[in-house]
Amino acid sequence: MTAPTKPPHTHTDADPDGPAGQPLHSSVIGWFDENARDLPWRRPEAGPWGVMVSEFMLQQTPVNRVLPVYEQWLSRWPRPADLAKEAPGEAVRAWGRLGYPRRALRLHGAAVAIAERHGGDVPTDHAQLLALPGIGEYTAAAVASFAYGQRHPVLDTNVRRVFARAVTGVQYPPNATTAAERKLARALLPDDERTASRWAAASMELGALVCTAKNESCQRCPIAAQCAWRLAGKPEHDGPPRRGQTYAGTDRQVRGKLLAVLRDARTPVPQVALDRVWHEPVQRARALDGLVSDGLVEPLPGGMYRLPMS
DNA sequence: CATGCGTGGGG
DNA sequence: TCCCCAAGCAT
């Protein structure tokens, strides 16, 4: 017989379409239609500001912990200008125990910028969003897509994991987002604006609920039949270990304890009260200095401290 | 581009 | 218990 007219496939030219030629996004969006969680920032009444607040809070913090704080924030500050009027320390206090409190400061700063430069409305333009404090590549795309229905590749950790498995055939994405991932995200992005924004939310939700980092449930996955990783026998990650997080005893923990005291105090706190949160004086002083230089703590004359009121 | 930055729940 | 992590950003 003669040589085959069609070259054999290799894993490098993964076909984004399913066996029936159905695009990946159709299966995932169909699944999303039936399985999307009813989250408050997905309701129409949330508006762009609600979407933006939720995105800040969801940066590295699980949905369940965000939910109550999100409700309090939107109730207290229903528009950007409402938050912009407050002292930054009020944002830090209302942030509660969500973690990474610099996000509260940046969200406050973003609200001030929106009030001053954008007439009080969350900007629709991707570049203007990106220019706001605390908004990076992911959050700018997410707000533009979820709040305004625009067509942008939305590459968060969930989507990156779904792509790594379904298309590239590996268990985990790289530590940092690569050019190859951006290229893939653009290639898979549906042409239609409405479909593209739906795809962004759906692919994120699939990673959050089904294609999870551990204990993924392929039996519930709408694209399991086309998943390169599953078809390859779900090989475990090899190579250098993925970057973890530094653990207890770090300055982070001390900063958290210091800030907790200041959050709970309505009046300035004396140095001695802060000294009780950590036994080691050098690390304690370094942590406090860090908080001050970050703008999370305001030093007052006489060794007193408080959350920033200006 | 590797690091630092919180917190609390679940395996 | 201990360890992993959960919708990133700024430097």
PDB file of C-alpha atoms in Angstrom, chain A residues 93-259:
ATOM      1  CA  ARG A  93     -10.427  47.078  58.943  1.00  0.00           C
ATOM      2  CA  ALA A  94     -13.392  45.926  56.857  1.00  0.00           C
ATOM      3  CA  TRP A  95     -11.123  43.512  55.023  1.00  0.00           C
ATOM      4  CA  GLY A  96     -11.182  41.469  58.201  1.00  0.00           C
ATOM      5  CA  ARG A  97      -9.301  38.202  58.022  1.00  0.00           C
ATOM      6  CA  LEU A  98      -9.361  37.696  54.254  1.00  0.00           C
ATOM      7  CA  GLY A  99      -5.583  37.826  54.199  1.00  0.00           C
ATOM      8  CA  TYR A 100      -3.130  39.841  52.110  1.00  0.00           C
ATOM      9  CA  PRO A 101      -4.481  43.168  53.447  1.00  0.00           C
ATOM     10  CA  ARG A 102      -2.485  45.172  50.929  1.00  0.00           C
ATOM     11  CA  ARG A 103      -5.319  44.234  48.592  1.00  0.00           C
ATOM     12  CA  ALA A 104      -7.674  46.331  50.725  1.00  0.00           C
ATOM     13  CA  LEU A 105      -5.348  49.297  50.422  1.00  0.00           C
ATOM     14  CA  ARG A 106      -5.107  48.844  46.666  1.00  0.00           C
ATOM     15  CA  LEU A 107      -8.847  48.461  46.262  1.00  0.00           C
ATOM     16  CA  HIS A 108      -9.291  51.690  48.171  1.00  0.00           C
ATOM     17  CA  GLY A 109      -6.690  53.321  45.939  1.00  0.00           C
ATOM     18  CA  ALA A 110      -8.479  52.021  42.864  1.00  0.00           C
ATOM     19  CA  ALA A 111     -11.747  53.508  44.143  1.00  0.00           C
ATOM     20  CA  VAL A 112     -10.072  56.878  44.633  1.00  0.00           C
ATOM     21  CA  ALA A 113      -8.663  56.759  41.107  1.00  0.00           C
ATOM     22  CA  ILE A 114     -12.066  55.807  39.700  1.00  0.00           C
ATOM     23  CA  ALA A 115     -13.716  58.691  41.522  1.00  0.00           C
ATOM     24  CA  GLU A 116     -11.077  61.151  40.391  1.00  0.00           C
ATOM     25  CA  ARG A 117     -10.312  60.044  36.860  1.00  0.00           C
ATOM     26  CA  HIS A 118     -13.304  58.048  35.670  1.00  0.00           C
ATOM     27  CA  GLY A 119     -16.305  59.972  36.922  1.00  0.00           C
ATOM     28  CA  GLY A 120     -17.037  57.355  39.557  1.00  0.00           C
ATOM     29  CA  ASP A 121     -17.599  54.519  37.082  1.00  0.00           C
ATOM     30  CA  VAL A 122     -15.429  51.427  36.796  1.00  0.00           C
ATOM     31  CA  PRO A 123     -13.632  51.922  33.463  1.00  0.00           C
ATOM     32  CA  THR A 124     -14.616  49.671  30.581  1.00  0.00           C
ATOM     33  CA  ASP A 125     -11.276  49.850  28.821  1.00  0.00           C
ATOM     34  CA  HIS A 126      -8.799  47.061  29.516  1.00  0.00           C
ATOM     35  CA  ALA A 127      -5.787  49.391  29.571  1.00  0.00           C
ATOM     36  CA  GLN A 128      -7.490  51.780  31.982  1.00  0.00           C
ATOM     37  CA  LEU A 129      -8.360  48.885  34.269  1.00  0.00           C
ATOM     38  CA  LEU A 130      -4.778  47.660  34.141  1.00  0.00           C
ATOM     39  CA  ALA A 131      -3.571  51.088  35.240  1.00  0.00           C
ATOM     40  CA  LEU A 132      -5.489  50.891  38.526  1.00  0.00           C
ATOM     41  CA  PRO A 133      -3.648  49.776  41.666  1.00  0.00           C
ATOM     42  CA  GLY A 134      -4.054  46.101  42.449  1.00  0.00           C
ATOM     43  CA  ILE A 135      -5.230  45.225  38.954  1.00  0.00           C
ATOM     44  CA  GLY A 136      -2.929  43.056  36.859  1.00  0.00           C
ATOM     45  CA  GLU A 137      -3.266  41.023  33.702  1.00  0.00           C
ATOM     46  CA  TYR A 138      -5.795  38.587  35.102  1.00  0.00           C
ATOM     47  CA  THR A 139      -8.051  41.020  36.975  1.00  0.00           C
ATOM     48  CA  ALA A 140      -8.200  43.511  34.096  1.00  0.00           C
ATOM     49  CA  ALA A 141      -9.347  40.767  31.730  1.00  0.00           C
ATOM     50  CA  ALA A 142     -11.775  39.360  34.292  1.00  0.00           C
ATOM     51  CA  VAL A 143     -13.498  42.683  34.992  1.00  0.00           C
ATOM     52  CA  ALA A 144     -13.698  43.567  31.297  1.00  0.00           C
ATOM     53  CA  SER A 145     -15.111  40.132  30.522  1.00  0.00           C
ATOM     54  CA  PHE A 146     -17.460  39.524  33.454  1.00  0.00           C
ATOM     55  CA  ALA A 147     -18.655  43.077  34.027  1.00  0.00           C
ATOM     56  CA  TYR A 148     -18.781  44.298  30.445  1.00  0.00           C
ATOM     57  CA  GLY A 149     -19.036  41.127  28.366  1.00  0.00           C
ATOM     58  CA  GLN A 150     -15.878  41.861  26.425  1.00  0.00           C
ATOM     59  CA  ARG A 151     -13.714  39.338  24.617  1.00  0.00           C
ATOM     60  CA  HIS A 152     -10.466  38.784  26.510  1.00  0.00           C
ATOM     61  CA  PRO A 153      -8.369  35.738  27.363  1.00  0.00           C
ATOM     62  CA  VAL A 154      -8.878  35.245  31.086  1.00  0.00           C
ATOM     63  CA  LEU A 155      -5.955  33.210  32.399  1.00  0.00           C
ATOM     64  CA  ASP A 156      -6.285  32.449  36.061  1.00  0.00           C
ATOM     65  CA  THR A 157      -4.884  29.439  37.869  1.00  0.00           C
ATOM     66  CA  ASN A 158      -8.035  27.406  37.183  1.00  0.00           C
ATOM     67  CA  VAL A 159      -8.035  28.057  33.457  1.00  0.00           C
ATOM     68  CA  ARG A 160      -4.309  27.439  33.240  1.00  0.00           C
ATOM     69  CA  ARG A 161      -4.760  24.052  34.901  1.00  0.00           C
ATOM     70  CA  VAL A 162      -7.643  23.109  32.582  1.00  0.00           C
ATOM     71  CA  PHE A 163      -5.524  24.041  29.548  1.00  0.00           C
ATOM     72  CA  ALA A 164      -2.484  22.224  30.895  1.00  0.00           C
ATOM     73  CA  ARG A 165      -4.470  19.026  31.238  1.00  0.00           C
ATOM     74  CA  ALA A 166      -7.043  19.126  28.450  1.00  0.00           C
ATOM     75  CA  VAL A 167      -4.744  20.484  25.743  1.00  0.00           C
ATOM     76  CA  THR A 168      -1.111  20.120  26.744  1.00  0.00           C
ATOM     77  CA  GLY A 169      -1.537  16.804  28.531  1.00  0.00           C
ATOM     78  CA  VAL A 170       0.323  17.600  31.731  1.00  0.00           C
ATOM     79  CA  GLN A 171      -0.917  17.635  35.305  1.00  0.00           C
ATOM     80  CA  TYR A 172      -0.006  21.201  36.223  1.00  0.00           C
ATOM     81  CA  PRO A 173       0.713  24.460  34.410  1.00  0.00           C
ATOM     82  CA  PRO A 174       4.105  26.191  34.778  1.00  0.00           C
ATOM     83  CA  ASN A 175       4.792  28.268  37.883  1.00  0.00           C
ATOM     84  CA  ALA A 176       4.466  31.545  36.009  1.00  0.00           C
ATOM     85  CA  THR A 177       2.242  32.272  33.027  1.00  0.00           C
ATOM     86  CA  THR A 178       4.151  31.731  29.795  1.00  0.00           C
ATOM     87  CA  ALA A 179       3.873  33.140  26.303  1.00  0.00           C
ATOM     88  CA  ALA A 180       2.765  29.714  25.117  1.00  0.00           C
ATOM     89  CA  GLU A 181      -0.159  29.764  27.520  1.00  0.00           C
ATOM     90  CA  ARG A 182      -1.234  33.216  26.344  1.00  0.00           C
ATOM     91  CA  LYS A 183      -1.019  32.074  22.753  1.00  0.00           C
ATOM     92  CA  LEU A 184      -3.121  29.021  23.521  1.00  0.00           C
ATOM     93  CA  ALA A 185      -5.690  31.117  25.364  1.00  0.00           C
ATOM     94  CA  ARG A 186      -6.013  33.430  22.374  1.00  0.00           C
ATOM     95  CA  ALA A 187      -6.337  30.487  20.017  1.00  0.00           C
ATOM     96  CA  LEU A 188      -9.135  28.916  22.039  1.00  0.00           C
ATOM     97  CA  LEU A 189     -11.025  32.168  22.577  1.00  0.00           C
ATOM     98  CA  PRO A 190     -14.355  32.105  20.709  1.00  0.00           C
ATOM     99  CA  ASP A 191     -14.791  34.836  18.096  1.00  0.00           C
ATOM    100  CA  ASP A 192     -18.145  35.983  19.325  1.00  0.00           C
ATOM    101  CA  GLU A 193     -17.899  38.436  22.228  1.00  0.00           C
ATOM    102  CA  ARG A 194     -20.807  37.013  24.151  1.00  0.00           C
ATOM    103  CA  THR A 195     -19.533  33.455  23.793  1.00  0.00           C
ATOM    104  CA  ALA A 196     -16.009  34.509  24.718  1.00  0.00           C
ATOM    105  CA  SER A 197     -17.059  36.003  28.043  1.00  0.00           C
ATOM    106  CA  ARG A 198     -19.206  32.977  28.778  1.00  0.00           C
ATOM    107  CA  TRP A 199     -16.243  30.740  27.989  1.00  0.00           C
ATOM    108  CA  ALA A 200     -14.040  32.671  30.391  1.00  0.00           C
ATOM    109  CA  ALA A 201     -16.428  32.121  33.284  1.00  0.00           C
ATOM    110  CA  ALA A 202     -17.140  28.519  32.301  1.00  0.00           C
ATOM    111  CA  SER A 203     -13.517  27.426  31.991  1.00  0.00           C
ATOM    112  CA  MET A 204     -12.723  28.988  35.361  1.00  0.00           C
ATOM    113  CA  GLU A 205     -15.658  27.240  36.976  1.00  0.00           C
ATOM    114  CA  LEU A 206     -14.607  23.911  35.495  1.00  0.00           C
ATOM    115  CA  GLY A 207     -11.188  24.284  37.088  1.00  0.00           C
ATOM    116  CA  ALA A 208     -12.691  25.344  40.393  1.00  0.00           C
ATOM    117  CA  LEU A 209     -15.284  22.568  40.676  1.00  0.00           C
ATOM    118  CA  VAL A 210     -14.162  19.600  38.559  1.00  0.00           C
ATOM    119  CA  CYS A 211     -10.622  19.904  37.232  1.00  0.00           C
ATOM    120  CA  THR A 212      -9.219  20.751  40.645  1.00  0.00           C
ATOM    121  CA  ALA A 213      -5.563  20.684  41.647  1.00  0.00           C
ATOM    122  CA  LYS A 214      -6.055  17.569  43.737  1.00  0.00           C
ATOM    123  CA  ASN A 215      -8.744  14.880  43.511  1.00  0.00           C
ATOM    124  CA  GLU A 216     -10.022  15.966  40.142  1.00  0.00           C
ATOM    125  CA  SER A 217     -13.273  14.240  39.114  1.00  0.00           C
ATOM    126  CA  CYS A 218     -12.957  13.340  35.471  1.00  0.00           C
ATOM    127  CA  GLN A 219     -16.239  11.421  35.604  1.00  0.00           C
ATOM    128  CA  ARG A 220     -18.046  14.746  35.923  1.00  0.00           C
ATOM    129  CA  CYS A 221     -15.955  16.510  33.302  1.00  0.00           C
ATOM    130  CA  PRO A 222     -17.660  17.549  30.066  1.00  0.00           C
ATOM    131  CA  ILE A 223     -14.421  17.286  28.074  1.00  0.00           C
ATOM    132  CA  ALA A 224     -12.961  14.139  29.626  1.00  0.00           C
ATOM    133  CA  ALA A 225     -13.255  12.320  26.302  1.00  0.00           C
ATOM    134  CA  GLN A 226     -10.911  14.868  24.685  1.00  0.00           C
ATOM    135  CA  CYS A 227      -8.601  15.516  27.625  1.00  0.00           C
ATOM    136  CA  ALA A 228      -4.988  14.969  26.583  1.00  0.00           C
ATOM    137  CA  TRP A 229      -3.854  14.350  30.148  1.00  0.00           C
ATOM    138  CA  ARG A 230      -6.504  11.746  30.866  1.00  0.00           C
ATOM    139  CA  LEU A 231      -5.922  10.028  27.509  1.00  0.00           C
ATOM    140  CA  ALA A 232      -2.216   9.841  28.358  1.00  0.00           C
ATOM    141  CA  GLY A 233      -3.036   7.989  31.572  1.00  0.00           C
ATOM    142  CA  LYS A 234      -2.863  11.041  33.846  1.00  0.00           C
ATOM    143  CA  PRO A 235       0.912  11.043  34.313  1.00  0.00           C
ATOM    144  CA  GLU A 236       2.030  12.756  37.499  1.00  0.00           C
ATOM    145  CA  HIS A 237       3.984  15.978  37.394  1.00  0.00           C
ATOM    146  CA  ASP A 238       7.719  15.441  36.979  1.00  0.00           C
ATOM    147  CA  GLY A 239      10.611  17.831  37.080  1.00  0.00           C
ATOM    148  CA  PRO A 240      11.252  20.486  39.725  1.00  0.00           C
ATOM    149  CA  PRO A 241       8.649  20.751  42.486  1.00  0.00           C
ATOM    150  CA  ARG A 242       6.069  23.442  42.089  1.00  0.00           C
ATOM    151  CA  ARG A 243       6.697  26.579  44.076  1.00  0.00           C
ATOM    152  CA  GLY A 244       5.048  26.345  47.458  1.00  0.00           C
ATOM    153  CA  GLN A 245       4.575  28.992  50.067  1.00  0.00           C
ATOM    154  CA  THR A 246       6.927  29.747  52.895  1.00  0.00           C
ATOM    155  CA  TYR A 247       5.494  28.620  56.148  1.00  0.00           C
ATOM    156  CA  ALA A 248       5.139  29.484  59.819  1.00  0.00           C
ATOM    157  CA  GLY A 249       7.596  31.685  61.635  1.00  0.00           C
ATOM    158  CA  THR A 250       7.893  34.093  58.751  1.00  0.00           C
ATOM    159  CA  ASP A 251       7.334  37.808  58.875  1.00  0.00           C
ATOM    160  CA  ARG A 252       3.949  37.250  57.286  1.00  0.00           C
ATOM    161  CA  GLN A 253       2.646  35.598  60.385  1.00  0.00           C
ATOM    162  CA  VAL A 254       3.965  38.371  62.604  1.00  0.00           C
ATOM    163  CA  ARG A 255       2.492  41.031  60.345  1.00  0.00           C
ATOM    164  CA  GLY A 256      -0.849  39.284  60.563  1.00  0.00           C
ATOM    165  CA  LYS A 257      -0.793  39.280  64.343  1.00  0.00           C
ATOM    166  CA  LEU A 258       0.225  42.923  64.543  1.00  0.00           C
ATOM    167  CA  LEU A 259      -2.456  44.013  62.111  1.00  0.00           C
TER     168      LEU A 259
END
